[in-house]
Structure formats: C-alpha cells, structure tokens
Amino acid sequence: MFESETRSTSRRLRHALRRRGAACLAVSTALMLGGTLLVEPAAQAASDAGPKEGIQGRDISVNQGNDYPWSEVASAGVEFGQAQATDGDWASPTFDKQYKAIGKAGLYRGAYHFARPSHSSGSEQARFFMDHGGKWVNDGTTLPGMVDLEPTPSAKTADEQCYHQTPAQMRAWIQDFTVEYKSETGRAPMIYTTNAWWNQCVGDTTAFIDSPLMIAKWGSGSSGDVPASWGDYDFWQHTESNKGSVADRSRFNGPKSRLQELATNPQYVPTGSANKQQSPLGY
C-alpha cells in the first residue's frame, strides 16, 4: 500500500511509542472507567522462569528497517523472530524483506498485526493481515500469526484505551478476527497483550484459550500474572526497545520440541490452556 511521507512518518512514530502506552496502562491495578474504579480480576500466576532462561526470540517493525542482523542474533542463540506485517489497514513496506531475512537466518518466524478495533471489523482486519503476509503455512518453521491487542500511545482515557469498545464488544471483535483467521489457516491466532489491558478492555473470559498467549511485561525478573483467561503464557516479551535499531525480546515457555509443535501442529494446546485443564480456577 502506498503511503504519503507524512502518513508513513506518523505511523512509524506511533508504533515506536505504542508499547510505552501499554506500559502506562499496566502500572496500576485499579483504573478509572466511566467515573468508577475498575479493579483487575484475579489472575493466574505464570511460570517463574527468568527473562533470559530458555528459548529466546526477537520481534521487529518498520522501525528496524531492512538491515536487522538476523544472522548474527541467530549465531548468538536466538531461535525465533517475528515481524510486523500490518496495522489496522496499513501494510508495512519493510515486512517482506524482514520476513525473508528471518527465514534465511534459519529461525522460526511469524508475523503480527496491530489491532485497531475501532477502525473496522475483526474479520476485515484478519483478512487484510493474511493478504499481507500473516497466513500460517505448514512449512515446519512458520508460527501462527499474532494479533497485538494494546492501547495506542495517544489514548488517554480508559474508553480510548479500549478503542471505545465495551468488554462485550471487544470480545466480539477478537472472536470475529479469530474465526476469520482460523477459517483460512486452520489455526487460532496467537494473542499479544498486557495483563492490565486485557482485564480492563476484554474481561475475564475463557473464549480465547485456544490462542497461544504472548504476555508483555518489561524490565522485571518475572512475567508476573497473566489474564485469568489463561493459566500461563507461551511467550513472554520481557524487554522492549525504544531504539529503532534494536528489537524487542521475548522468551518461549517450553523446550525446542514445543516450539516445533507450535509451528507444525494445528492441534497444538497452548501452555495456558493445558495448565487450566490441570488446575481449574475455582471461582
């Protein structure tokens, strides 16, 4: 998709700052919504592994351009990489080269979509994502596509952080995205979010437990809690970067065989789903 220079620059800046917006949302466990105090529901404790333990990965966007050193990070032990394909109705002009570079480095690779629930339906955005590189294919190395659910940095109020959607409307939007993606690929999309945003904007639901979870919590020795919808995470994004040349960092919650299963098996059971089957919430 062709963009004017002004729009392209605006998009890049917005994406560079978006994770800061999510971090601001996560600093408090009590949030103001419509004049009432919204307190986060109880969340399941996640795995207690440290951020640098286990299988490591990187994710990038248009901010890193086409020259991110994937071969170097692969040599250093990184085993998976993700690149942003789309944002609402915008397609990244750097995605194709970035995605090819991840594969050329011999890594598991995946694409992600930054969701804009107030812009268009979930099915429309899932279709746009798949049409611009977000499909899962069973080639042995491709991870299911991921939908990135968090506020934009410009969102100031709780209503804006939730894209002017009620929890019921947000659940319907995510379901719409999931059904469209799964109907085409046979896989549920992965979900990226923060504990605070999910609890505020989506609420306590088990509707998406078939989606592998990437939880975002930066600068901490543990992942903390995950939304009560899950019992654990599949990925933890533990480090975010505010520098254009540096990628965000994540760990996979399992051995190499589990990552291989995620890439190849449509019946993959997310870690959180398996844990909830073993340890019901009890409330």
XYZ file of N, CA and C in Angstrom:
849
model
N 0.841 -1.193 0.000
C 0.000 0.000 0.000
C 0.874 1.240 0.000
N 0.591 2.167 -0.896
C 1.368 3.403 -0.952
C 0.908 4.345 0.138
N 1.878 4.987 0.800
C 1.576 5.975 1.832
C 2.288 7.269 1.511
N 1.672 8.400 1.864
C 2.398 9.663 1.766
C 3.486 9.672 2.820
N 4.510 10.506 2.632
C 5.606 10.566 3.595
C 5.112 10.978 4.958
N 4.130 11.892 4.996
C 3.603 12.352 6.279
C 2.907 11.222 7.014
N 2.089 10.482 6.302
C 1.368 9.395 6.962
C 2.333 8.304 7.401
N 3.312 7.985 6.536
C 4.274 6.944 6.878
C 5.062 7.308 8.117
N 5.511 8.560 8.208
C 6.261 9.005 9.382
C 5.408 8.932 10.625
N 4.135 9.353 10.493
C 3.224 9.307 11.633
C 3.039 7.885 12.128
N 2.908 6.949 11.192
C 2.734 5.552 11.567
C 3.961 5.041 12.317
N 5.149 5.371 11.810
C 6.375 4.880 12.429
C 6.510 5.407 13.848
N 6.212 6.686 14.024
C 6.321 7.266 15.362
C 5.300 6.656 16.299
N 4.099 6.445 15.789
C 3.059 5.881 16.633
C 3.428 4.472 17.065
N 3.990 3.691 16.139
C 4.365 2.332 16.509
C 5.532 2.329 17.478
N 6.465 3.251 17.304
C 7.614 3.298 18.206
C 7.195 3.607 19.627
N 6.080 4.323 19.779
C 5.644 4.739 21.112
C 4.552 3.864 21.701
N 3.968 2.971 20.889
C 2.759 2.290 21.342
C 2.982 1.437 22.574
N 4.144 0.797 22.681
C 4.360 -0.086 23.826
C 4.516 0.731 25.105
N 4.975 1.997 24.976
C 5.007 2.862 26.152
C 3.595 3.100 26.660
N 2.642 3.245 25.693
C 1.259 3.432 26.104
C 0.741 2.245 26.876
N 1.105 1.060 26.441
C 0.686 -0.141 27.159
C 1.315 -0.204 28.532
N 2.564 0.229 28.637
C 3.246 0.206 29.926
C 2.572 1.150 30.913
N 2.147 2.307 30.403
C 1.457 3.256 31.295
C 0.163 2.649 31.803
N -0.513 1.884 30.949
C -1.755 1.251 31.367
C -1.501 0.203 32.432
N -0.343 -0.451 32.367
C -0.069 -1.592 33.250
C 0.429 -1.206 34.628
N 0.778 0.050 34.850
C 1.406 0.400 36.120
C 0.437 0.392 37.287
N -0.847 0.419 37.001
C -1.814 0.440 38.092
C -2.749 -0.740 37.998
N -3.108 -1.297 39.133
C -4.068 -2.390 39.122
C -5.487 -1.897 39.313
N -5.666 -0.618 39.484
C -7.002 -0.048 39.576
C -7.083 1.088 38.577
N -8.086 1.044 37.681
C -8.186 2.001 36.599
C -9.557 2.660 36.628
N -9.613 3.911 36.158
C -10.855 4.642 36.163
C -11.600 4.420 34.862
N -12.818 3.968 34.915
C -13.617 3.731 33.728
C -15.010 4.303 33.960
N -15.319 5.360 33.173
C -16.640 5.954 33.256
C -16.978 6.469 34.633
N -15.961 6.945 35.383
C -16.212 7.509 36.684
C -16.209 6.503 37.808
N -16.057 5.201 37.473
C -16.000 4.181 38.512
C -14.637 3.524 38.499
N -14.244 2.986 39.630
C -12.931 2.378 39.756
C -12.986 0.935 39.278
N -12.181 0.632 38.250
C -12.159 -0.713 37.707
C -10.945 -1.437 38.257
N -11.161 -2.484 39.037
C -10.073 -3.242 39.645
C -9.864 -4.519 38.857
N -8.603 -4.859 38.599
C -8.305 -6.052 37.834
C -8.816 -7.308 38.550
N -9.434 -8.239 37.810
C -9.816 -9.514 38.408
C -8.583 -10.335 38.715
N -8.762 -11.344 39.552
C -7.648 -12.205 39.911
C -7.059 -12.842 38.668
N -5.737 -12.988 38.644
C -5.055 -13.582 37.504
C -4.225 -14.761 37.962
N -4.095 -15.724 37.092
C -3.286 -16.886 37.389
C -1.805 -16.510 37.415
N -1.061 -17.076 38.350
C 0.375 -16.869 38.370
C 0.998 -17.618 37.211
N 1.917 -16.960 36.507
C 2.566 -17.578 35.356
C 3.842 -18.292 35.784
N 4.513 -18.927 34.822
C 5.772 -19.601 35.094
C 6.770 -18.638 35.725
N 7.619 -19.164 36.607
C 8.535 -18.297 37.346
C 9.931 -18.234 36.733
N 10.088 -18.708 35.498
C 11.395 -18.648 34.844
C 11.805 -17.195 34.604
N 13.098 -16.934 34.678
C 13.614 -15.596 34.431
C 13.589 -15.230 32.958
N 13.753 -13.943 32.644
C 13.612 -13.480 31.260
C 14.626 -14.061 30.281
N 15.813 -14.376 30.737
C 16.848 -14.855 29.824
C 17.000 -16.369 29.830
N 16.115 -17.051 30.543
C 16.145 -18.508 30.560
C 15.400 -19.061 29.351
N 15.884 -20.171 28.827
C 15.161 -20.852 27.766
C 15.337 -20.242 26.390
N 14.403 -20.562 25.509
C 14.468 -20.173 24.102
C 14.128 -18.702 23.940
N 14.989 -17.978 23.240
C 14.841 -16.541 23.079
C 14.456 -16.151 21.651
N 13.760 -15.010 21.534
C 13.353 -14.517 20.234
C 13.389 -13.004 20.166
N 13.142 -12.485 18.991
C 13.116 -11.042 18.750
C 11.895 -10.705 17.911
N 11.359 -9.474 18.087
C 10.326 -9.008 17.170
C 10.644 -7.592 16.731
N 10.340 -7.313 15.470
C 10.683 -6.032 14.871
C 9.485 -5.453 14.122
N 9.618 -4.186 13.761
C 8.598 -3.491 12.982
C 9.305 -2.679 11.901
N 8.573 -1.772 11.303
C 9.160 -0.908 10.269
C 10.304 -0.066 10.832
N 10.316 0.147 12.137
C 11.344 0.983 12.754
C 12.746 0.418 12.593
N 12.877 -0.907 12.476
C 14.197 -1.518 12.342
C 14.666 -1.595 10.886
N 13.823 -1.206 9.947
C 14.225 -1.214 8.555
C 14.518 -2.620 8.041
N 15.337 -2.688 6.992
C 15.631 -3.971 6.356
C 16.990 -4.549 6.720
N 17.679 -3.937 7.644
C 19.056 -4.351 7.916
C 19.254 -4.959 9.297
N 18.200 -5.420 9.928
C 18.381 -6.035 11.242
C 19.249 -7.289 11.087
N 20.255 -7.477 11.956
C 21.234 -8.569 11.771
C 20.737 -9.932 12.240
N 19.784 -10.505 11.531
C 19.200 -11.765 11.954
C 20.221 -12.902 12.015
N 21.144 -12.928 11.077
C 22.158 -13.994 11.094
C 23.025 -13.904 12.343
N 23.325 -12.692 12.759
C 24.150 -12.501 13.953
C 23.414 -12.948 15.220
N 22.139 -12.558 15.330
C 21.408 -12.942 16.540
C 21.134 -14.448 16.547
N 20.974 -15.040 15.361
C 20.806 -16.492 15.292
C 22.075 -17.183 15.781
N 23.235 -16.652 15.391
C 24.508 -17.217 15.840
C 24.677 -17.078 17.341
N 24.037 -16.059 17.916
C 24.124 -15.826 19.360
C 23.134 -16.681 20.146
N 22.305 -17.461 19.447
C 21.404 -18.377 20.135
C 19.923 -18.076 20.022
N 19.546 -16.956 19.413
C 18.128 -16.648 19.218
C 17.518 -17.674 18.265
N 16.286 -18.109 18.544
C 15.705 -19.201 17.758
C 14.402 -18.858 17.049
N 13.807 -17.692 17.337
C 12.614 -17.308 16.586
C 12.567 -15.797 16.414
N 11.888 -15.372 15.355
C 11.746 -13.946 15.079
C 10.361 -13.646 14.554
N 9.872 -12.449 14.871
C 8.567 -12.003 14.394
C 8.698 -10.605 13.811
N 7.897 -10.335 12.778
C 7.918 -9.026 12.130
C 6.493 -8.524 11.965
N 6.338 -7.214 12.102
C 5.013 -6.621 11.935
C 4.664 -6.573 10.456
N 3.505 -7.150 10.120
C 3.025 -7.123 8.745
C 2.051 -5.976 8.506
N 1.151 -5.751 9.482
C 0.066 -4.805 9.272
C -0.310 -4.085 10.559
N -1.039 -2.987 10.382
C -1.526 -2.159 11.485
C -2.858 -1.582 11.034
N -3.957 -2.132 11.538
C -5.257 -1.677 11.043
C -5.378 -1.970 9.564
N -5.422 -0.903 8.748
C -5.491 -1.063 7.292
C -4.198 -0.643 6.608
N -3.119 -0.626 7.359
C -1.802 -0.239 6.832
C -0.895 -1.453 6.767
N -0.165 -1.588 5.661
C 0.768 -2.699 5.487
C 2.195 -2.176 5.547
N 3.043 -2.858 6.303
C 4.425 -2.425 6.466
C 5.201 -2.584 5.157
N 5.868 -1.533 4.704
C 6.646 -1.635 3.457
C 7.936 -2.430 3.622
N 8.310 -2.723 4.855
C 9.554 -3.459 5.086
C 9.321 -4.928 5.424
N 8.066 -5.331 5.557
C 7.783 -6.674 6.056
C 8.369 -7.782 5.190
N 8.158 -7.720 3.899
C 8.583 -8.826 3.041
C 10.068 -9.125 3.186
N 10.903 -8.106 3.136
C 12.346 -8.318 3.264
C 12.718 -8.771 4.671
N 12.062 -8.206 5.677
C 12.334 -8.616 7.054
C 11.990 -10.089 7.261
N 10.848 -10.490 6.759
C 10.366 -11.853 6.957
C 11.277 -12.859 6.248
N 11.690 -12.511 5.049
C 12.611 -13.388 4.320
C 13.941 -13.506 5.054
N 14.396 -12.405 5.644
C 15.672 -12.423 6.361
C 15.614 -13.323 7.594
N 14.473 -13.326 8.270
C 14.309 -14.206 9.438
C 14.428 -15.665 9.002
N 13.745 -16.013 7.919
C 13.810 -17.375 7.421
C 15.190 -17.750 6.929
N 15.850 -16.830 6.254
C 17.193 -17.092 5.733
C 18.171 -17.361 6.863
N 17.937 -16.766 8.032
C 18.810 -16.984 9.188
C 18.549 -18.328 9.858
N 17.547 -19.063 9.377
C 17.263 -20.387 9.914
C 16.417 -20.399 11.165
N 15.653 -19.311 11.398
C 14.846 -19.196 12.603
C 13.383 -19.552 12.336
N 12.685 -19.962 13.376
C 11.231 -19.993 13.302
C 10.784 -18.547 13.129
N 9.728 -18.353 12.355
C 9.311 -16.978 12.084
C 7.802 -16.828 12.109
N 7.368 -15.615 12.455
C 5.947 -15.324 12.496
C 5.690 -13.865 12.183
N 4.446 -13.544 11.837
C 4.030 -12.173 11.538
C 3.020 -11.721 12.585
N 2.922 -10.396 12.766
C 1.899 -9.900 13.688
C 1.172 -8.695 13.132
N -0.027 -8.495 13.654
C -0.933 -7.420 13.228
C -1.279 -6.564 14.433
N -1.094 -5.245 14.331
C -1.516 -4.342 15.399
C -2.997 -4.031 15.200
N -3.817 -4.444 16.165
C -5.267 -4.333 16.034
C -5.757 -2.910 16.247
N -6.744 -2.527 15.448
C -7.435 -1.230 15.587
C -8.937 -1.519 15.615
N -9.455 -1.983 16.756
C -10.852 -2.415 16.802
C -11.876 -1.335 16.474
N -11.519 -0.077 16.579
C -12.481 0.983 16.261
C -12.485 1.334 14.776
N -11.563 0.782 13.999
C -11.441 1.158 12.590
C -12.289 0.300 11.662
N -12.323 -0.998 11.897
C -13.054 -1.917 11.037
C -13.256 -3.222 11.797
N -13.984 -4.139 11.214
C -14.330 -5.380 11.910
C -13.109 -6.280 12.088
N -13.238 -7.216 13.019
C -12.166 -8.161 13.234
C -11.906 -9.014 12.006
N -12.968 -9.437 11.321
C -12.789 -10.277 10.134
C -12.098 -9.510 9.018
N -12.430 -8.232 8.853
C -11.776 -7.420 7.817
C -10.287 -7.276 8.100
N -9.944 -7.034 9.363
C -8.530 -6.867 9.680
C -7.776 -8.202 9.610
N -8.416 -9.300 9.978
C -7.781 -10.605 9.832
C -7.511 -10.907 8.363
N -8.476 -10.602 7.509
C -8.297 -10.823 6.076
C -7.169 -9.951 5.528
N -7.135 -8.694 5.940
C -6.078 -7.794 5.476
C -4.711 -8.303 5.927
N -4.636 -8.748 7.164
C -3.403 -9.308 7.713
C -2.943 -10.509 6.892
N -3.844 -11.430 6.619
C -3.470 -12.624 5.857
C -3.092 -12.279 4.416
N -3.748 -11.280 3.842
C -3.434 -10.879 2.473
C -2.082 -10.190 2.363
N -1.515 -9.794 3.514
C -0.234 -9.077 3.502
C 0.827 -9.802 4.333
N 0.788 -11.129 4.288
C 1.883 -11.912 4.854
C 1.616 -12.613 6.157
N 0.402 -12.491 6.717
C 0.144 -13.026 8.044
C -0.379 -14.454 8.107
N -0.490 -15.140 6.976
C -1.018 -16.502 6.996
C -0.050 -17.480 7.658
N -0.625 -18.509 8.279
C 0.191 -19.637 8.724
C 0.241 -20.656 7.604
N 1.438 -21.177 7.347
C 1.604 -22.269 6.398
C 2.396 -23.365 7.088
N 2.077 -24.600 6.793
C 2.716 -25.722 7.469
C 4.003 -26.105 6.731
N 5.020 -25.256 6.887
C 6.308 -25.497 6.245
C 7.381 -25.906 7.249
N 6.982 -26.106 8.503
C 7.920 -26.548 9.519
C 8.558 -25.443 10.327
N 8.440 -24.193 9.871
C 9.098 -23.086 10.576
C 8.202 -21.880 10.821
N 6.997 -21.863 10.255
C 6.127 -20.692 10.385
C 5.233 -20.806 11.620
N 5.265 -19.782 12.462
C 4.406 -19.716 13.642
C 3.047 -19.132 13.253
N 1.987 -19.464 13.975
C 0.700 -18.822 13.696
C 0.830 -17.303 13.800
N 0.063 -16.598 12.990
C 0.061 -15.144 13.064
C -0.411 -14.662 14.422
N -0.017 -13.455 14.790
C -0.335 -12.922 16.122
C -1.073 -11.593 15.997
N -2.128 -11.425 16.792
C -2.843 -10.166 16.863
C -2.402 -9.430 18.126
N -1.950 -8.214 17.941
C -1.384 -7.378 19.001
C -2.495 -6.498 19.561
N -2.890 -6.766 20.811
C -4.010 -6.067 21.446
C -3.506 -5.243 22.619
N -3.450 -3.945 22.429
C -2.968 -3.000 23.436
C -3.404 -1.602 23.016
N -3.290 -0.601 23.880
C -3.728 0.740 23.500
C -2.696 1.454 22.649
N -3.155 2.450 21.919
C -2.230 3.328 21.210
C -1.660 4.336 22.211
N -0.477 4.907 21.934
C 0.102 5.878 22.864
C -0.710 7.154 23.005
N -1.575 7.433 22.037
C -2.383 8.652 22.119
C -3.605 8.489 23.017
N -3.916 7.258 23.403
C -5.101 7.004 24.233
C -4.865 7.513 25.649
N -5.733 8.374 26.127
C -5.589 8.971 27.458
C -6.597 8.436 28.471
N -7.815 8.224 28.028
C -8.857 7.749 28.941
C -9.024 6.237 28.787
N -9.703 5.627 29.744
C -9.962 4.189 29.665
C -10.776 3.857 28.419
N -11.717 4.728 28.067
C -12.538 4.495 26.879
C -11.677 4.497 25.621
N -10.744 5.436 25.540
C -9.841 5.493 24.391
C -8.901 4.294 24.371
N -8.424 3.885 25.554
C -7.524 2.728 25.630
C -8.213 1.466 25.139
N -9.513 1.405 25.278
C -10.287 0.243 24.833
C -10.932 0.486 23.465
N -10.459 1.497 22.747
C -10.943 1.792 21.392
C -12.450 2.032 21.358
N -12.977 2.605 22.452
C -14.401 2.938 22.556
C -15.282 1.688 22.469
N -14.733 0.548 22.894
C -15.490 -0.707 22.892
C -15.787 -1.134 24.330
N -16.960 -1.676 24.542
C -17.239 -2.315 25.826
C -16.528 -3.669 25.837
N -16.362 -4.276 27.018
C -15.752 -5.610 27.021
C -16.481 -6.601 26.120
N -17.800 -6.548 26.099
C -18.563 -7.463 25.241
C -18.269 -7.202 23.767
N -18.183 -5.926 23.406
C -17.870 -5.587 22.021
C -16.441 -5.992 21.652
N -15.528 -5.826 22.598
C -14.152 -6.208 22.329
C -14.032 -7.715 22.171
N -14.713 -8.463 23.020
C -14.682 -9.916 22.878
C -15.243 -10.333 21.520
N -16.300 -9.665 21.090
C -16.897 -9.987 19.789
C -15.927 -9.660 18.657
N -15.191 -8.554 18.793
C -14.216 -8.173 17.754
C -13.096 -9.213 17.662
N -12.564 -9.617 18.809
C -11.484 -10.607 18.816
C -11.983 -11.940 18.272
N -13.203 -12.306 18.638
C -13.786 -13.547 18.130
C -13.925 -13.492 16.613
N -14.348 -12.346 16.098
C -14.507 -12.150 14.662
C -13.159 -12.323 13.951
N -12.113 -11.749 14.524
C -10.766 -11.875 13.971
C -10.329 -13.340 13.998
N -10.549 -13.992 15.137
C -10.109 -15.369 15.332
C -10.803 -16.326 14.369
N -12.111 -16.184 14.225
C -12.871 -17.071 13.338
C -12.398 -16.923 11.900
N -12.181 -15.693 11.461
C -11.725 -15.454 10.083
C -10.341 -16.039 9.858
N -9.452 -15.822 10.827
C -8.096 -16.327 10.681
C -8.087 -17.860 10.674
N -8.837 -18.448 11.572
C -8.848 -19.910 11.691
C -9.525 -20.566 10.494
N -10.542 -19.919 9.928
C -11.236 -20.494 8.778
C -10.313 -20.599 7.573
N -9.351 -19.700 7.483
C -8.413 -19.692 6.357
C -7.202 -20.573 6.613
N -6.699 -20.585 7.829
C -5.423 -21.247 8.111
C -5.546 -22.542 8.904
N -6.687 -22.744 9.565
C -6.836 -23.892 10.442
C -6.189 -23.710 11.798
N -5.685 -22.509 12.077
C -5.025 -22.215 13.352
C -5.666 -21.012 14.022
N -5.754 -21.061 15.352
C -6.147 -19.871 16.103
C -4.957 -18.918 16.108
N -5.177 -17.617 15.953
C -4.047 -16.685 16.001
C -3.480 -16.596 17.413
N -2.212 -16.306 17.529
C -1.638 -16.002 18.833
C -2.144 -14.625 19.265
N -2.153 -14.393 20.558
C -2.601 -13.108 21.107
C -1.476 -12.485 21.921
N -1.170 -11.224 21.607
C -0.214 -10.424 22.379
C -0.998 -9.400 23.173
N -0.715 -9.284 24.468
C -1.409 -8.289 25.280
C -0.676 -8.080 26.598
N -1.156 -7.130 27.375
C -0.701 -6.959 28.755
C -1.826 -7.404 29.685
N -1.457 -7.785 30.882
C -2.451 -8.210 31.864
C -3.465 -7.098 32.137
N -2.979 -5.887 32.310
C -3.868 -4.779 32.659
C -4.829 -4.442 31.535
N -4.311 -4.368 30.297
C -5.200 -4.014 29.181
C -6.275 -5.066 28.999
N -5.892 -6.333 29.033
C -6.866 -7.401 28.808
C -7.956 -7.365 29.876
N -7.563 -7.229 31.122
C -8.558 -7.236 32.194
C -9.483 -6.036 32.117
N -8.960 -4.901 31.680
C -9.777 -3.710 31.560
C -10.713 -3.765 30.356
N -10.178 -4.159 29.206
C -10.902 -3.993 27.951
C -11.608 -5.253 27.461
N -11.173 -6.425 27.916
C -11.768 -7.685 27.471
C -12.501 -8.379 28.603
N -11.877 -8.424 29.777
C -12.507 -9.036 30.932
C -12.164 -10.507 31.077
N -12.741 -11.110 32.073
C -12.436 -12.488 32.432
C -13.273 -13.438 31.585
N -12.660 -13.953 30.525
C -13.342 -14.878 29.629
C -12.383 -15.980 29.222
N -12.912 -17.154 28.991
C -12.090 -18.270 28.505
C -12.303 -18.504 27.014
N -12.909 -17.537 26.334
C -13.261 -17.710 24.925
C -12.046 -17.878 24.019
N -10.882 -17.389 24.459
C -9.724 -17.385 23.566
C -8.580 -18.257 24.075
N -8.925 -19.233 24.872
C -7.902 -20.071 25.485
C -7.188 -20.960 24.463
N -7.763 -21.109 23.267
C -7.092 -21.871 22.216
C -6.005 -21.062 21.520
N -5.923 -19.781 21.815
C -4.889 -18.933 21.226
C -3.661 -18.904 22.122
N -2.487 -19.247 21.591
C -1.261 -19.104 22.382
C -1.093 -17.645 22.819
N -0.645 -17.448 24.050
C -0.535 -16.110 24.633
C 0.906 -15.618 24.671
N 1.119 -14.384 24.186
C 2.357 -13.669 24.455
C 2.020 -12.542 25.416
N 2.525 -12.633 26.639
C 2.276 -11.597 27.643
C 3.429 -10.612 27.636
N 3.124 -9.346 27.755
C 4.156 -8.312 27.765
C 4.336 -7.763 29.177
N 5.544 -7.881 29.681
C 5.924 -7.238 30.938
C 7.422 -7.005 30.875
N 7.816 -5.736 30.918
C 9.196 -5.366 30.634
C 9.942 -4.970 31.898
N 11.241 -5.236 31.890
C 12.108 -4.789 32.966
C 11.862 -5.463 34.291
N 11.402 -6.691 34.271
C 11.084 -7.408 35.503
C 11.791 -8.761 35.499
N 12.049 -9.272 36.682
C 12.675 -10.573 36.811
C 11.717 -11.727 36.622
N 10.412 -11.435 36.541
C 9.419 -12.468 36.276
C 8.319 -11.881 35.413
N 7.548 -12.771 34.814
C 6.470 -12.322 33.928
C 5.277 -11.792 34.700
N 5.245 -12.054 36.006
C 4.091 -11.637 36.792
C 2.870 -12.468 36.438
N 1.703 -11.875 36.588
C 0.463 -12.576 36.315
C 0.111 -12.522 34.829
N -0.717 -13.443 34.429
C -1.325 -13.404 33.111
C -2.823 -13.224 33.317
N -3.560 -12.819 32.278
C -5.012 -12.704 32.452
C -5.605 -14.023 32.931
N -6.652 -13.920 33.718
C -7.281 -15.111 34.269
C -7.830 -16.030 33.182
N -7.932 -15.508 31.955
C -8.370 -16.331 30.829
C -7.429 -17.491 30.573
N -6.154 -17.312 30.904
C -5.141 -18.338 30.693
C -4.568 -18.793 32.034
N -3.877 -19.915 32.020
C -3.194 -20.376 33.220
C -1.712 -20.104 33.179
N -1.196 -19.703 32.003
C 0.228 -19.458 31.828
C 0.415 -18.838 30.446
N 1.647 -18.511 30.119
C 1.925 -17.918 28.813
C 2.717 -18.883 27.945
N 2.637 -18.666 26.621
C 3.504 -19.380 25.693
C 4.766 -18.551 25.416
N 4.597 -17.238 25.325
C 5.711 -16.320 25.125
C 5.609 -15.187 26.135
N 6.750 -14.707 26.558
C 6.816 -13.526 27.427
C 7.744 -12.499 26.774
N 7.174 -11.364 26.395
C 8.016 -10.267 25.890
C 8.557 -9.529 27.112
N 9.819 -9.741 27.406
C 10.401 -9.241 28.649
C 11.193 -7.963 28.489
N 11.526 -7.588 27.265
C 12.322 -6.385 27.031
C 11.772 -5.654 25.824
N 11.464 -4.383 25.990
C 11.073 -3.567 24.844
C 12.196 -2.608 24.532
N 12.260 -2.208 23.277
C 13.308 -1.296 22.848
C 12.712 0.017 22.396
N 13.317 1.106 22.820
C 12.925 2.430 22.343
C 13.906 2.949 21.289
N 14.823 2.074 20.870
C 15.793 2.436 19.847
C 15.405 1.759 18.545
N 15.421 2.514 17.467
C 14.983 1.980 16.189
C 15.772 0.787 15.705
N 17.046 0.688 16.077
C 17.887 -0.382 15.550
C 17.855 -1.646 16.403
N 17.157 -1.601 17.534
C 17.166 -2.713 18.481
C 15.766 -3.331 18.558
N 15.713 -4.657 18.555
C 14.432 -5.355 18.573
C 13.948 -5.616 19.988
N 12.620 -5.786 20.137
C 12.058 -6.260 21.395
C 12.465 -7.722 21.587
N 12.499 -8.169 22.861
C 12.983 -9.516 23.165
C 11.939 -10.321 23.927
N 11.885 -11.602 23.604
C 10.903 -12.495 24.216
C 11.537 -13.844 24.519
N 10.877 -14.588 25.400
C 11.273 -15.972 25.649
C 10.082 -16.890 25.388
N 10.373 -18.112 24.940
C 9.338 -19.116 24.749
C 9.274 -19.987 25.987
N 8.075 -20.287 26.418
C 7.862 -21.013 27.660
C 7.792 -22.521 27.398
N 8.930 -23.105 27.063
C 8.951 -24.533 26.805
C 10.210 -24.936 26.073
N 10.407 -26.234 25.856
C 11.584 -26.726 25.150
C 11.436 -26.551 23.638
N 12.508 -26.837 22.918
C 12.516 -26.700 21.459
C 11.433 -27.566 20.813
N 11.167 -28.720 21.388
C 10.146 -29.601 20.817
C 8.761 -28.961 20.847
N 8.488 -28.155 21.875
C 7.190 -27.466 21.959
C 7.104 -26.349 20.919
N 8.208 -25.651 20.690
C 8.212 -24.602 19.666
C 8.004 -25.225 18.292
N 8.641 -26.364 18.070
C 8.445 -27.085 16.814
C 6.987 -27.514 16.658
N 6.390 -27.960 17.755
C 4.983 -28.357 17.702
C 4.086 -27.175 17.372
N 4.368 -26.019 17.960
C 3.587 -24.818 17.668
C 3.647 -24.477 16.181
N 4.811 -24.650 15.587
C 4.989 -24.310 14.180
C 4.341 -25.309 13.229
N 4.096 -26.533 13.693
C 3.675 -27.578 12.767
C 2.335 -28.229 13.066
N 1.866 -28.132 14.285
C 0.702 -28.922 14.693
C -0.543 -28.058 14.904
N -1.550 -28.162 14.021
C -2.778 -27.385 14.208
C -3.514 -27.722 15.507
N -3.185 -28.867 16.115
C -3.816 -29.255 17.380
C -2.960 -28.872 18.588
N -1.991 -28.021 18.379
C -1.155 -27.545 19.487
C -2.041 -27.003 20.611
N -1.766 -27.438 21.832
C -2.511 -26.965 23.002
C -1.684 -25.893 23.702
N -2.147 -24.640 23.731
C -1.379 -23.581 24.395
C -1.044 -23.933 25.831
N 0.085 -23.454 26.292
C 0.538 -23.755 27.653
C -0.498 -23.358 28.688
N -1.098 -22.185 28.526
C -2.110 -21.739 29.474
C -3.340 -22.609 29.474
N -3.737 -23.080 28.302
C -4.896 -23.955 28.205
C -4.635 -25.269 28.911
N -3.448 -25.841 28.694
C -3.102 -27.108 29.337
C -3.079 -26.958 30.851
N -2.535 -25.851 31.333
C -2.451 -25.635 32.778
C -3.828 -25.442 33.406
N -4.720 -24.778 32.691
C -6.064 -24.572 33.238
C -6.830 -25.888 33.310
N -6.560 -26.784 32.341
C -7.206 -28.087 32.398
C -6.739 -28.878 33.619
N -5.480 -28.673 34.005
C -4.937 -29.371 35.144
C -5.280 -28.694 36.471
N -5.407 -27.354 36.432
C -5.630 -26.592 37.670
C -6.757 -25.596 37.462
N -8.013 -25.997 37.608
C -9.140 -25.084 37.426
C -9.031 -23.867 38.335
N -9.635 -22.771 37.886
C -9.575 -21.528 38.658
C -10.241 -21.673 40.018
N -11.385 -22.295 40.058
C -12.043 -22.478 41.343
C -12.871 -21.300 41.784
N -13.216 -20.406 40.858
C -14.142 -19.314 41.203
C -14.930 -18.914 39.982
